[in-house]
């Protein structure tokens, strides 16, 4: 690719900031899609040190992952207000933003919606319905009218003003939404492929046993029944979102013209 005056452009790899709100969250299907695209990932493990990107200029896209806290737990997680502002700045700049589970709740807060705590508990593989808008949206258009995906949440949120609802379930009406071109929130864990679910099962058995009695014992059967379909749907969603990341191009001057 060359510029209008004939000088070559070098296409920089897409730079993606990932906010990890809880240890061992895992990118799963999203990692695969970002790797396919040659993306550079910079991790911000705010659960450990509270450090966030200084501004939006260093990254082409922002991913905010899930966690055990709520989107309103500012007192125990004091970085949250700044993370809320950061997601909005990325979105208002037209950059791709993705909030998953807690990340979607933070994104909803950033755009003025209400967070509703403890009223929408879902765990395990569930069927999600795609709205008419969702079937026409790049993120979910390949999935038809419904798909199977992994859920792990108790909170939900109202739909932000100006957002488009893309997916829904009987427990949580707002399972996925889009704001503008490429700001997306998904309540469900599309990134949680079978490997990630297996990791969570090993890492958090006591929590799972408490919130979903009997699930650990049924996991192998459930994984055989639902894991393949969920993995395929998750990878399709991941690839679709990554395709919406717009990279900045840097004009490279040749030594002769330097």
mmCIF file of C-alpha atoms in Angstrom:
data_model
loop_
_atom_site.group_PDB
_atom_site.id
_atom_site.type_symbol
_atom_site.label_atom_id
_atom_site.label_comp_id
_atom_site.label_asym_id
_atom_site.label_seq_id
_atom_site.Cartn_x
_atom_site.Cartn_y
_atom_site.Cartn_z
ATOM 1 C CA UNK A 1 0.000 0.000 0.000
ATOM 2 C CA UNK A 2 1.269 3.503 -0.882
ATOM 3 C CA UNK A 3 0.236 7.018 0.080
ATOM 4 C CA UNK A 4 -1.177 9.573 -2.341
ATOM 5 C CA UNK A 5 2.326 10.813 -3.109
ATOM 6 C CA UNK A 6 3.703 7.354 -3.754
ATOM 7 C CA UNK A 7 5.446 6.766 -0.434
ATOM 8 C CA UNK A 8 4.962 3.342 1.141
ATOM 9 C CA UNK A 9 2.801 2.692 4.159
ATOM 10 C CA UNK A 10 3.630 0.043 6.709
ATOM 11 C CA UNK A 11 0.586 -1.586 8.242
ATOM 12 C CA UNK A 12 1.128 -1.757 11.970
ATOM 13 C CA UNK A 13 -0.203 -4.790 13.875
ATOM 14 C CA UNK A 14 -3.411 -4.016 15.709
ATOM 15 C CA UNK A 15 -2.746 -3.117 19.326
ATOM 16 C CA UNK A 16 -5.308 -4.363 21.821
ATOM 17 C CA UNK A 17 -5.490 -3.471 25.500
ATOM 18 C CA UNK A 18 -7.025 -6.237 27.642
ATOM 19 C CA UNK A 19 -8.308 -5.385 31.120
ATOM 20 C CA UNK A 20 -8.271 -8.424 33.419
ATOM 21 C CA UNK A 21 -10.549 -7.767 36.405
ATOM 22 C CA UNK A 22 -9.934 -11.135 38.053
ATOM 23 C CA UNK A 23 -6.983 -13.520 37.969
ATOM 24 C CA UNK A 24 -6.930 -16.398 35.477
ATOM 25 C CA UNK A 25 -9.803 -15.058 33.416
ATOM 26 C CA UNK A 26 -8.513 -16.339 30.073
ATOM 27 C CA UNK A 27 -9.129 -15.097 26.523
ATOM 28 C CA UNK A 28 -9.993 -18.470 24.986
ATOM 29 C CA UNK A 29 -11.670 -18.008 21.597
ATOM 30 C CA UNK A 30 -10.780 -14.330 21.563
ATOM 31 C CA UNK A 31 -7.088 -15.171 21.916
ATOM 32 C CA UNK A 32 -7.348 -17.434 18.877
ATOM 33 C CA UNK A 33 -9.002 -14.731 16.779
ATOM 34 C CA UNK A 34 -6.520 -12.054 17.842
ATOM 35 C CA UNK A 35 -3.612 -14.383 17.105
ATOM 36 C CA UNK A 36 -4.997 -15.100 13.623
ATOM 37 C CA UNK A 37 -5.073 -11.354 12.993
ATOM 38 C CA UNK A 38 -1.508 -10.864 14.228
ATOM 39 C CA UNK A 39 -2.616 -8.583 17.045
ATOM 40 C CA UNK A 40 -0.341 -7.324 19.792
ATOM 41 C CA UNK A 41 -2.009 -7.780 23.201
ATOM 42 C CA UNK A 42 -1.090 -5.701 26.234
ATOM 43 C CA UNK A 43 -2.505 -7.004 29.507
ATOM 44 C CA UNK A 44 -3.603 -4.712 32.315
ATOM 45 C CA UNK A 45 -4.132 -6.855 35.411
ATOM 46 C CA UNK A 46 -6.055 -4.342 37.468
ATOM 47 C CA UNK A 47 -6.981 -6.980 40.056
ATOM 48 C CA UNK A 48 -3.295 -6.971 40.942
ATOM 49 C CA UNK A 49 -2.178 -3.337 40.738
ATOM 50 C CA UNK A 50 -5.065 -1.169 39.512
ATOM 51 C CA UNK A 51 -2.999 0.137 36.590
ATOM 52 C CA UNK A 52 -4.931 1.126 33.441
ATOM 53 C CA UNK A 53 -3.804 2.533 30.087
ATOM 54 C CA UNK A 54 -2.770 6.163 30.490
ATOM 55 C CA UNK A 55 -4.810 7.214 27.458
ATOM 56 C CA UNK A 56 -6.403 5.741 24.333
ATOM 57 C CA UNK A 57 -3.641 6.616 21.867
ATOM 58 C CA UNK A 58 -1.538 3.517 22.481
ATOM 59 C CA UNK A 59 -4.162 0.972 21.434
ATOM 60 C CA UNK A 60 -6.554 0.391 18.555
ATOM 61 C CA UNK A 61 -9.064 -1.528 20.667
ATOM 62 C CA UNK A 62 -10.064 -2.246 24.253
ATOM 63 C CA UNK A 63 -11.298 -5.495 25.819
ATOM 64 C CA UNK A 64 -12.759 -5.540 29.336
ATOM 65 C CA UNK A 65 -13.109 -9.039 30.775
ATOM 66 C CA UNK A 66 -15.285 -10.496 33.523
ATOM 67 C CA UNK A 67 -14.811 -10.742 37.264
ATOM 68 C CA UNK A 68 -16.444 -11.592 40.557
ATOM 69 C CA UNK A 69 -17.077 -7.961 41.566
ATOM 70 C CA UNK A 70 -20.034 -5.877 40.406
ATOM 71 C CA UNK A 71 -19.761 -2.902 38.079
ATOM 72 C CA UNK A 72 -20.616 -0.658 41.042
ATOM 73 C CA UNK A 73 -18.009 -1.929 43.524
ATOM 74 C CA UNK A 74 -16.005 1.295 43.513
ATOM 75 C CA UNK A 75 -15.209 1.089 47.217
ATOM 76 C CA UNK A 76 -13.500 -2.295 47.027
ATOM 77 C CA UNK A 77 -12.167 -1.825 43.477
ATOM 78 C CA UNK A 78 -11.213 1.856 43.291
ATOM 79 C CA UNK A 79 -9.991 1.669 39.690
ATOM 80 C CA UNK A 80 -13.562 1.104 38.434
ATOM 81 C CA UNK A 81 -14.602 4.760 37.920
ATOM 82 C CA UNK A 82 -11.525 5.391 35.787
ATOM 83 C CA UNK A 83 -12.152 2.182 33.821
ATOM 84 C CA UNK A 84 -15.717 3.356 33.165
ATOM 85 C CA UNK A 85 -14.376 6.651 31.804
ATOM 86 C CA UNK A 86 -11.718 4.850 29.755
ATOM 87 C CA UNK A 87 -14.239 2.615 27.983
ATOM 88 C CA UNK A 88 -16.288 5.670 27.083
ATOM 89 C CA UNK A 89 -13.256 7.503 25.711
ATOM 90 C CA UNK A 90 -12.345 4.545 23.503
ATOM 91 C CA UNK A 91 -15.917 4.302 22.254
ATOM 92 C CA UNK A 92 -16.353 8.020 21.653
ATOM 93 C CA UNK A 93 -13.140 7.980 19.610
ATOM 94 C CA UNK A 94 -14.641 5.389 17.271
ATOM 95 C CA UNK A 95 -12.322 2.593 18.411
ATOM 96 C CA UNK A 96 -13.455 -0.992 18.839
ATOM 97 C CA UNK A 97 -14.488 -1.821 22.405
ATOM 98 C CA UNK A 98 -15.577 -5.175 23.811
ATOM 99 C CA UNK A 99 -17.008 -5.775 27.264
ATOM 100 C CA UNK A 100 -17.615 -9.367 28.337
ATOM 101 C CA UNK A 101 -19.851 -10.187 31.334
ATOM 102 C CA UNK A 102 -18.653 -7.724 34.007
ATOM 103 C CA UNK A 103 -17.105 -5.845 31.101
ATOM 104 C CA UNK A 104 -20.520 -5.433 29.483
ATOM 105 C CA UNK A 105 -21.926 -4.168 32.779
ATOM 106 C CA UNK A 106 -19.091 -1.636 33.059
ATOM 107 C CA UNK A 107 -19.709 -0.597 29.463
ATOM 108 C CA UNK A 108 -23.418 -0.151 30.166
ATOM 109 C CA UNK A 109 -22.536 2.052 33.146
ATOM 110 C CA UNK A 110 -20.170 4.085 30.983
ATOM 111 C CA UNK A 111 -23.031 4.902 28.630
ATOM 112 C CA UNK A 112 -25.475 5.907 31.354
ATOM 113 C CA UNK A 113 -27.446 2.690 31.876
ATOM 114 C CA UNK A 114 -28.452 1.228 35.249
ATOM 115 C CA UNK A 115 -26.728 -1.793 36.765
ATOM 116 C CA UNK A 116 -29.041 -4.319 38.452
ATOM 117 C CA UNK A 117 -27.270 -6.539 40.949
ATOM 118 C CA UNK A 118 -28.058 -10.134 41.861
ATOM 119 C CA UNK A 119 -31.288 -10.526 39.880
ATOM 120 C CA UNK A 120 -30.165 -12.486 36.810
ATOM 121 C CA UNK A 121 -28.214 -15.587 37.748
ATOM 122 C CA UNK A 122 -27.139 -17.877 34.906
ATOM 123 C CA UNK A 123 -24.390 -20.489 34.924
ATOM 124 C CA UNK A 124 -23.340 -23.070 32.363
ATOM 125 C CA UNK A 125 -24.197 -23.521 28.700
ATOM 126 C CA UNK A 126 -27.432 -21.801 27.684
ATOM 127 C CA UNK A 127 -29.369 -20.986 24.535
ATOM 128 C CA UNK A 128 -29.358 -17.318 23.546
ATOM 129 C CA UNK A 129 -31.864 -15.771 21.168
ATOM 130 C CA UNK A 130 -30.677 -13.362 18.485
ATOM 131 C CA UNK A 131 -32.880 -10.329 17.834
ATOM 132 C CA UNK A 132 -33.786 -9.081 14.366
ATOM 133 C CA UNK A 133 -31.136 -6.378 14.786
ATOM 134 C CA UNK A 134 -28.674 -9.017 15.906
ATOM 135 C CA UNK A 135 -29.255 -11.140 12.824
ATOM 136 C CA UNK A 136 -28.284 -8.129 10.712
ATOM 137 C CA UNK A 137 -25.288 -7.158 12.863
ATOM 138 C CA UNK A 138 -21.712 -8.159 11.962
ATOM 139 C CA UNK A 139 -21.103 -9.662 15.414
ATOM 140 C CA UNK A 140 -23.890 -12.253 15.379
ATOM 141 C CA UNK A 141 -25.090 -12.455 11.775
ATOM 142 C CA UNK A 142 -23.439 -15.845 11.189
ATOM 143 C CA UNK A 143 -25.256 -17.529 14.098
ATOM 144 C CA UNK A 144 -28.843 -17.567 12.902
ATOM 145 C CA UNK A 145 -31.745 -17.119 15.298
ATOM 146 C CA UNK A 146 -30.140 -18.656 18.378
ATOM 147 C CA UNK A 147 -26.929 -20.205 19.628
ATOM 148 C CA UNK A 148 -25.449 -22.031 22.621
ATOM 149 C CA UNK A 149 -22.859 -20.245 24.742
ATOM 150 C CA UNK A 150 -21.445 -20.238 28.277
ATOM 151 C CA UNK A 151 -22.890 -17.990 31.000
ATOM 152 C CA UNK A 152 -21.620 -17.053 34.448
ATOM 153 C CA UNK A 153 -23.254 -14.011 36.008
ATOM 154 C CA UNK A 154 -25.770 -12.789 38.565
ATOM 155 C CA UNK A 155 -26.013 -9.112 37.563
ATOM 156 C CA UNK A 156 -27.550 -7.414 34.564
ATOM 157 C CA UNK A 157 -28.226 -3.884 33.295
ATOM 158 C CA UNK A 158 -30.662 -1.699 31.418
ATOM 159 C CA UNK A 159 -30.012 -1.015 27.743
ATOM 160 C CA UNK A 160 -27.963 2.164 27.308
ATOM 161 C CA UNK A 161 -29.657 4.998 25.448
ATOM 162 C CA UNK A 162 -28.878 4.702 21.755
ATOM 163 C CA UNK A 163 -27.716 1.075 22.039
ATOM 164 C CA UNK A 164 -29.047 -1.705 19.830
ATOM 165 C CA UNK A 165 -30.090 -4.953 21.547
ATOM 166 C CA UNK A 166 -28.579 -7.882 19.646
ATOM 167 C CA UNK A 167 -29.346 -10.920 21.808
ATOM 168 C CA UNK A 168 -31.596 -11.850 24.702
ATOM 169 C CA UNK A 169 -32.584 -14.641 27.082
ATOM 170 C CA UNK A 170 -35.470 -15.157 29.509
ATOM 171 C CA UNK A 171 -33.181 -14.437 32.481
ATOM 172 C CA UNK A 172 -31.264 -11.455 31.076
ATOM 173 C CA UNK A 173 -32.987 -9.401 28.410
ATOM 174 C CA UNK A 174 -29.795 -7.625 27.404
ATOM 175 C CA UNK A 175 -27.399 -10.407 26.459
ATOM 176 C CA UNK A 176 -25.603 -8.400 23.794
ATOM 177 C CA UNK A 177 -25.704 -4.832 22.526
ATOM 178 C CA UNK A 178 -23.899 -2.481 20.190
ATOM 179 C CA UNK A 179 -23.281 1.241 20.437
ATOM 180 C CA UNK A 180 -22.108 3.045 17.322
ATOM 181 C CA UNK A 181 -19.880 1.153 14.905
ATOM 182 C CA UNK A 182 -17.891 -1.237 17.054
ATOM 183 C CA UNK A 183 -18.658 -0.842 20.778
ATOM 184 C CA UNK A 184 -20.047 -4.195 21.936
ATOM 185 C CA UNK A 185 -21.129 -5.675 25.229
ATOM 186 C CA UNK A 186 -21.889 -9.370 25.693
ATOM 187 C CA UNK A 187 -23.318 -10.645 28.952
ATOM 188 C CA UNK A 188 -22.447 -14.195 27.907
ATOM 189 C CA UNK A 189 -18.889 -15.574 27.871
ATOM 190 C CA UNK A 190 -18.346 -16.286 24.182
ATOM 191 C CA UNK A 191 -14.598 -16.398 24.837
ATOM 192 C CA UNK A 192 -15.078 -19.335 27.231
ATOM 193 C CA UNK A 193 -14.363 -22.287 24.967
ATOM 194 C CA UNK A 194 -14.084 -25.804 26.347
ATOM 195 C CA UNK A 195 -10.500 -25.254 27.497
ATOM 196 C CA UNK A 196 -11.423 -22.111 29.437
ATOM 197 C CA UNK A 197 -14.428 -23.806 31.032
ATOM 198 C CA UNK A 198 -12.197 -26.699 32.059
ATOM 199 C CA UNK A 199 -9.742 -24.218 33.573
ATOM 200 C CA UNK A 200 -12.529 -22.471 35.506
ATOM 201 C CA UNK A 201 -13.813 -25.819 36.722
ATOM 202 C CA UNK A 202 -10.383 -26.633 38.131
ATOM 203 C CA UNK A 203 -9.712 -23.141 39.472
ATOM 204 C CA UNK A 204 -13.048 -22.333 41.122
ATOM 205 C CA UNK A 205 -14.694 -25.618 42.196
ATOM 206 C CA UNK A 206 -15.993 -24.318 45.522
ATOM 207 C CA UNK A 207 -17.663 -21.308 43.932
ATOM 208 C CA UNK A 208 -19.238 -23.416 41.200
ATOM 209 C CA UNK A 209 -20.491 -25.987 43.690
ATOM 210 C CA UNK A 210 -22.149 -23.212 45.674
ATOM 211 C CA UNK A 211 -23.873 -21.404 42.810
ATOM 212 C CA UNK A 212 -24.669 -24.445 40.629
ATOM 213 C CA UNK A 213 -25.052 -27.566 42.800
ATOM 214 C CA UNK A 214 -24.455 -30.743 40.814
ATOM 215 C CA UNK A 215 -22.895 -29.033 37.788
ATOM 216 C CA UNK A 216 -19.378 -30.253 38.522
ATOM 217 C CA UNK A 217 -20.570 -33.860 38.533
ATOM 218 C CA UNK A 218 -22.436 -33.342 35.241
ATOM 219 C CA UNK A 219 -19.704 -31.333 33.549
ATOM 220 C CA UNK A 220 -18.327 -34.104 31.335
ATOM 221 C CA UNK A 221 -21.779 -34.973 29.978
ATOM 222 C CA UNK A 222 -22.708 -31.313 29.480
ATOM 223 C CA UNK A 223 -19.414 -30.582 27.744
ATOM 224 C CA UNK A 224 -20.001 -33.360 25.238
ATOM 225 C CA UNK A 225 -23.535 -32.166 24.604
ATOM 226 C CA UNK A 226 -22.897 -28.427 24.316
ATOM 227 C CA UNK A 227 -19.167 -27.702 24.161
ATOM 228 C CA UNK A 228 -18.652 -28.126 20.428
ATOM 229 C CA UNK A 229 -21.500 -25.841 19.420
ATOM 230 C CA UNK A 230 -20.503 -23.217 21.976
ATOM 231 C CA UNK A 231 -16.869 -23.316 20.861
ATOM 232 C CA UNK A 232 -17.886 -22.760 17.235
ATOM 233 C CA UNK A 233 -20.235 -19.905 18.099
ATOM 234 C CA UNK A 234 -17.662 -18.256 20.349
ATOM 235 C CA UNK A 235 -14.939 -18.357 17.723
ATOM 236 C CA UNK A 236 -17.310 -16.917 15.110
ATOM 237 C CA UNK A 237 -18.169 -14.023 17.442
ATOM 238 C CA UNK A 238 -14.512 -13.452 18.310
ATOM 239 C CA UNK A 239 -13.458 -13.333 14.656
ATOM 240 C CA UNK A 240 -16.334 -10.992 13.819
ATOM 241 C CA UNK A 241 -15.359 -8.494 16.507
ATOM 242 C CA UNK A 242 -11.656 -8.613 15.675
ATOM 243 C CA UNK A 243 -12.511 -7.872 12.031
ATOM 244 C CA UNK A 244 -14.009 -4.547 13.172
ATOM 245 C CA UNK A 245 -10.760 -3.271 14.726
ATOM 246 C CA UNK A 246 -9.386 -0.421 12.642
ATOM 247 C CA UNK A 247 -5.599 -0.203 12.636
ATOM 248 C CA UNK A 248 -3.631 2.992 12.251
ATOM 249 C CA UNK A 249 -1.245 3.066 9.331
ATOM 250 C CA UNK A 250 2.139 4.666 9.708
ATOM 251 C CA UNK A 251 3.724 6.277 6.685
ATOM 252 C CA UNK A 252 7.276 5.058 6.284
ATOM 253 C CA UNK A 253 9.760 7.291 4.459
ATOM 254 C CA UNK A 254 12.502 5.561 2.511
ATOM 255 C CA UNK A 255 16.098 6.280 3.445
ATOM 256 C CA UNK A 256 16.531 8.035 0.125
ATOM 257 C CA UNK A 257 13.831 10.570 0.916
ATOM 258 C CA UNK A 258 14.659 10.909 4.608
#
